[in-house]
Amino acid sequence: MGEKIEAVDPATGEKVRSFEVATDLQVEKAFSKSRGAFDCWKDLSIDKRCEYLERLRKIIVERKDELVETIRLDTGKPDVEALMSDVFATLSMIRYYEENAENILETEKRKTPSEYPKNSSYVDYIPMGVVAVISPWNYPFQLSVVPSITALVAGNTVILKPSEITPITGEKIMELFSKAGFPEGVFQVLQGGGRVGQQMIEEKPDKIFFTGGVETGKKVMENASKYLIPVELELGGNDAMIVFEEADLERAVKGAVYGSLANAGQLCVSIERIYVQNSIEEEFTRELIEEVKKIDIGTGRDVEMGPMILEKQIETVKDHVNDALEKGADLLTEIKKEGSFLHPIILNNVSHDMKMIKEETFGPTIPIVPFESEDEAVELANATSYGLNASVWTDDISKAKEIVSRLETGNCYINDVVKNIGSPHLPFGGVKNSGIGRYHGPEGLKSFTETRSVMINKNKGTELNWFPYDNDLYVDIGDLIEAKHGDVGLLKKVKTFFRLWRKM
Ligand code: TXE
């Protein structure tokens, strides 16, 4: 009997199904199949690859309700959350590639330096090979399918390892890709946990796209470094929300509640810390407490917050809350846990020596910290090892942009939260401990390619820089340096170029 993983419904704690974990031999075979499939897939035109994407998009649209049910079984998240943030966000990304991939990846003409006469230059974006996508449990559909289709449209083949916490969604993804008719071996799913992920790295993929925790991300990078495999890491966040006194208070409160509690806080871009200007702190906090009372907890269509997906995560939340309370924070809501459903936890009097502020809690906690000045707000927001997303709230957009320019984050939202990650046009990724690399947008698509630069020389005869080296060449190069980079007049420049042109 092989190793198994159990799919557990987080809402009930009941085991739903068990899955066979991929053996080392299966991992090896999957890679060899993927390499075989790459030979044909890489040669397809982008247009042709997009036909597969289009078929996949249509199938996802047709089966969206069934997908929501699958995601619910794995995560317990509210139906709207699954439909909007897993299904809709993925469809937008597919459509974006259908409409833009060809343009983004087309051969680009580049300038050629004047000392290379009769030369021309261009850049090609070429497929890398087999891409390993290792994905997490919080958005098991979006965070698996988006990197996978990005790699595929760029001409790579993909092996996806979904999180061992959400294998049902992983299986469903494979079913959808098969239905869309992707050629055998172009896209495969391997079920399993860390051991399978590690084994995949040993098979030396040509790129690894990892989404998950910082510690695991470091391990992935360390293992990949043995073979110099390029690694893209989408890790956690500790996102700050900065609310200035002139902001629309009602909107900011509602935004804070959504940003902190969407997916029960199990979201890499969830609001983890709220900094509120002194003068409005009291009113903001009072309204926030009232707004949080409106949140319905449970599963299905008309609830806002589902269960914690992973038991281990409940322990992290408890640990962060206890640490804050021991260090003097005030609890503004009751701590309530029903099964794996946690109720929102609002705290004030929190400080930067508490885990809740320093680390990623990944749960439904809302710590509020007052600030006096713009400088203080920026300093507090940057006082973390993470740098994923942040939001700035004020009616004064120039002021907001100035604040944003001083924040150490990969992404920022002015007067809103979270959904900037859903724009396919914008690159997304973190700085500091939040990761390495960008996906989404043109930058993200290109990151799944190798850049090949090409120069063509239509010159006849010999070249100025070729052997032999002698004093004449030394003088010529010296003159060229003066003409190109020195402070000489136009006439001297033209004369030098005219003299050397014939030798180039
Ligand atoms: O994820 P892991 P965990 C954060 C969140 C959470 C913490 C840890 O704070 O508390 O990360 O979560 C695979 N080689 N986020 O431990 O372990 C694993 O099987 C290769 C933020 O549950 O990072 C899974 O497929 N792969 C994040 C994937 O890595 C390995 C979302 C992620 O699991 C491996 C999730 C190994 N050695 C958690 N070990 C976000 N950015 O949204 C494990 N894996």
mmCIF file of C-alpha atoms and ligand atoms in Angstrom, residues 134-139 143 161-165 192-198 201 210-217 219-220 223 234-237 266-269 310 312-313 316 360-362 386 388, ligand 1:
data_model
loop_
_atom_site.group_PDB
_atom_site.id
_atom_site.type_symbol
_atom_site.label_atom_id
_atom_site.label_comp_id
_atom_site.label_asym_id
_atom_site.label_seq_id
_atom_site.Cartn_x
_atom_site.Cartn_y
_atom_site.Cartn_z
ATOM 1 C CA ILE A 134 4.007 24.026 -6.382
ATOM 2 C CA SER A 135 0.862 25.569 -4.973
ATOM 3 C CA PRO A 136 -0.782 26.258 -1.585
ATOM 4 C CA TRP A 137 -4.165 25.534 -0.030
ATOM 5 C CA ASN A 138 -5.753 28.961 0.455
ATOM 6 C CA TYR A 139 -6.734 29.615 -3.186
ATOM 7 C CA LEU A 143 -2.867 29.819 -7.382
ATOM 8 C CA LYS A 161 1.750 19.750 -7.357
ATOM 9 C CA PRO A 162 -1.296 21.065 -5.520
ATOM 10 C CA SER A 163 -1.174 21.352 -1.757
ATOM 11 C CA GLU A 164 -1.736 18.068 0.071
ATOM 12 C CA ILE A 165 -4.510 19.943 1.948
ATOM 13 C CA GLY A 192 1.460 14.723 -2.427
ATOM 14 C CA GLY A 193 3.146 16.880 0.168
ATOM 15 C CA GLY A 194 6.625 18.219 0.814
ATOM 16 C CA ARG A 195 8.405 14.998 -0.111
ATOM 17 C CA VAL A 196 6.870 14.978 -3.588
ATOM 18 C CA GLY A 197 7.692 18.685 -3.970
ATOM 19 C CA GLN A 198 11.283 17.956 -3.036
ATOM 20 C CA ILE A 201 13.166 19.543 -7.667
ATOM 21 C CA PHE A 210 6.363 28.208 -5.752
ATOM 22 C CA THR A 211 3.566 29.764 -3.691
ATOM 23 C CA GLY A 212 3.516 29.132 0.041
ATOM 24 C CA GLY A 213 5.181 29.994 3.327
ATOM 25 C CA VAL A 214 8.555 31.724 3.724
ATOM 26 C CA GLU A 215 10.297 28.809 5.430
ATOM 27 C CA THR A 216 9.232 26.336 2.739
ATOM 28 C CA GLY A 217 10.152 28.869 0.054
ATOM 29 C CA LYS A 219 13.967 25.260 1.420
ATOM 30 C CA VAL A 220 12.780 25.168 -2.198
ATOM 31 C CA ASN A 223 17.324 22.669 -3.024
ATOM 32 C CA GLU A 234 5.296 34.022 -4.055
ATOM 33 C CA LEU A 235 5.407 33.986 -0.271
ATOM 34 C CA GLY A 236 3.435 35.468 2.552
ATOM 35 C CA GLY A 237 2.580 39.045 3.405
ATOM 36 C CA GLN A 266 -6.109 33.221 4.824
ATOM 37 C CA LEU A 267 -5.028 35.384 1.962
ATOM 38 C CA CYS A 268 -1.503 36.475 1.104
ATOM 39 C CA VAL A 269 -2.703 40.046 0.483
ATOM 40 C CA LEU A 310 -5.940 24.044 8.319
ATOM 41 C CA LYS A 312 -2.249 24.184 12.234
ATOM 42 C CA GLN A 313 -3.282 27.687 11.197
ATOM 43 C CA THR A 316 -0.807 30.142 14.781
ATOM 44 C CA GLU A 360 1.967 36.784 9.112
ATOM 45 C CA THR A 361 -1.029 35.644 11.192
ATOM 46 C CA PHE A 362 -3.084 34.363 8.212
ATOM 47 C CA TYR A 386 7.554 41.295 4.504
ATOM 48 C CA LEU A 388 3.776 42.133 -0.531
HETATM 49 O O1 TXE B 1 2.533 26.022 3.425
HETATM 50 P P1 TXE B 1 3.788 25.431 2.729
HETATM 51 P P2 TXE B 1 2.045 25.781 4.885
HETATM 52 C C1 TXE B 1 1.842 31.016 4.677
HETATM 53 C C2 TXE B 1 0.965 31.086 5.909
HETATM 54 C C3 TXE B 1 1.105 29.744 6.498
HETATM 55 C C4 TXE B 1 2.528 29.396 6.143
HETATM 56 C C5 TXE B 1 2.814 27.937 6.068
HETATM 57 O O2 TXE B 1 1.482 32.034 6.792
HETATM 58 O O3 TXE B 1 0.960 29.736 7.876
HETATM 59 O O4 TXE B 1 2.701 29.949 4.864
HETATM 60 O O5 TXE B 1 1.837 27.285 5.319
HETATM 61 C C6 TXE B 1 4.757 22.283 -0.624
HETATM 62 N N1 TXE B 1 9.755 21.224 -1.203
HETATM 63 N N2 TXE B 1 1.139 30.768 3.438
HETATM 64 O O6 TXE B 1 3.073 25.209 5.762
HETATM 65 O O7 TXE B 1 4.396 24.329 3.532
HETATM 66 C C7 TXE B 1 3.454 21.904 0.030
HETATM 67 O O8 TXE B 1 3.165 20.542 -0.183
HETATM 68 C C8 TXE B 1 8.826 21.527 -2.124
HETATM 69 C C9 TXE B 1 1.091 31.875 2.555
HETATM 70 O O9 TXE B 1 0.808 25.053 4.786
HETATM 71 O O10 TXE B 1 4.634 26.542 2.337
HETATM 72 C C10 TXE B 1 2.505 22.863 -0.658
HETATM 73 O O11 TXE B 1 2.158 22.372 -1.945
HETATM 74 N N3 TXE B 1 7.541 21.774 -1.819
HETATM 75 C C11 TXE B 1 0.766 31.456 1.177
HETATM 76 C C12 TXE B 1 3.345 24.135 -0.823
HETATM 77 O O12 TXE B 1 4.681 23.697 -0.667
HETATM 78 C C13 TXE B 1 7.167 21.714 -0.528
HETATM 79 C C14 TXE B 1 -0.265 30.391 1.057
HETATM 80 C C15 TXE B 1 3.034 25.228 0.189
HETATM 81 O O13 TXE B 1 3.112 24.702 1.470
HETATM 82 C C16 TXE B 1 8.101 21.402 0.486
HETATM 83 C C17 TXE B 1 -0.069 29.332 2.000
HETATM 84 C C18 TXE B 1 9.441 21.151 0.104
HETATM 85 N N4 TXE B 1 10.408 20.859 0.988
HETATM 86 C C19 TXE B 1 0.601 29.566 3.163
HETATM 87 N N5 TXE B 1 7.448 21.414 1.677
HETATM 88 C C20 TXE B 1 0.407 32.634 0.288
HETATM 89 N N6 TXE B 1 1.420 33.339 -0.193
HETATM 90 O O14 TXE B 1 -0.740 32.908 0.019
HETATM 91 C C21 TXE B 1 6.148 21.729 1.425
HETATM 92 N N7 TXE B 1 5.976 21.899 0.088
#
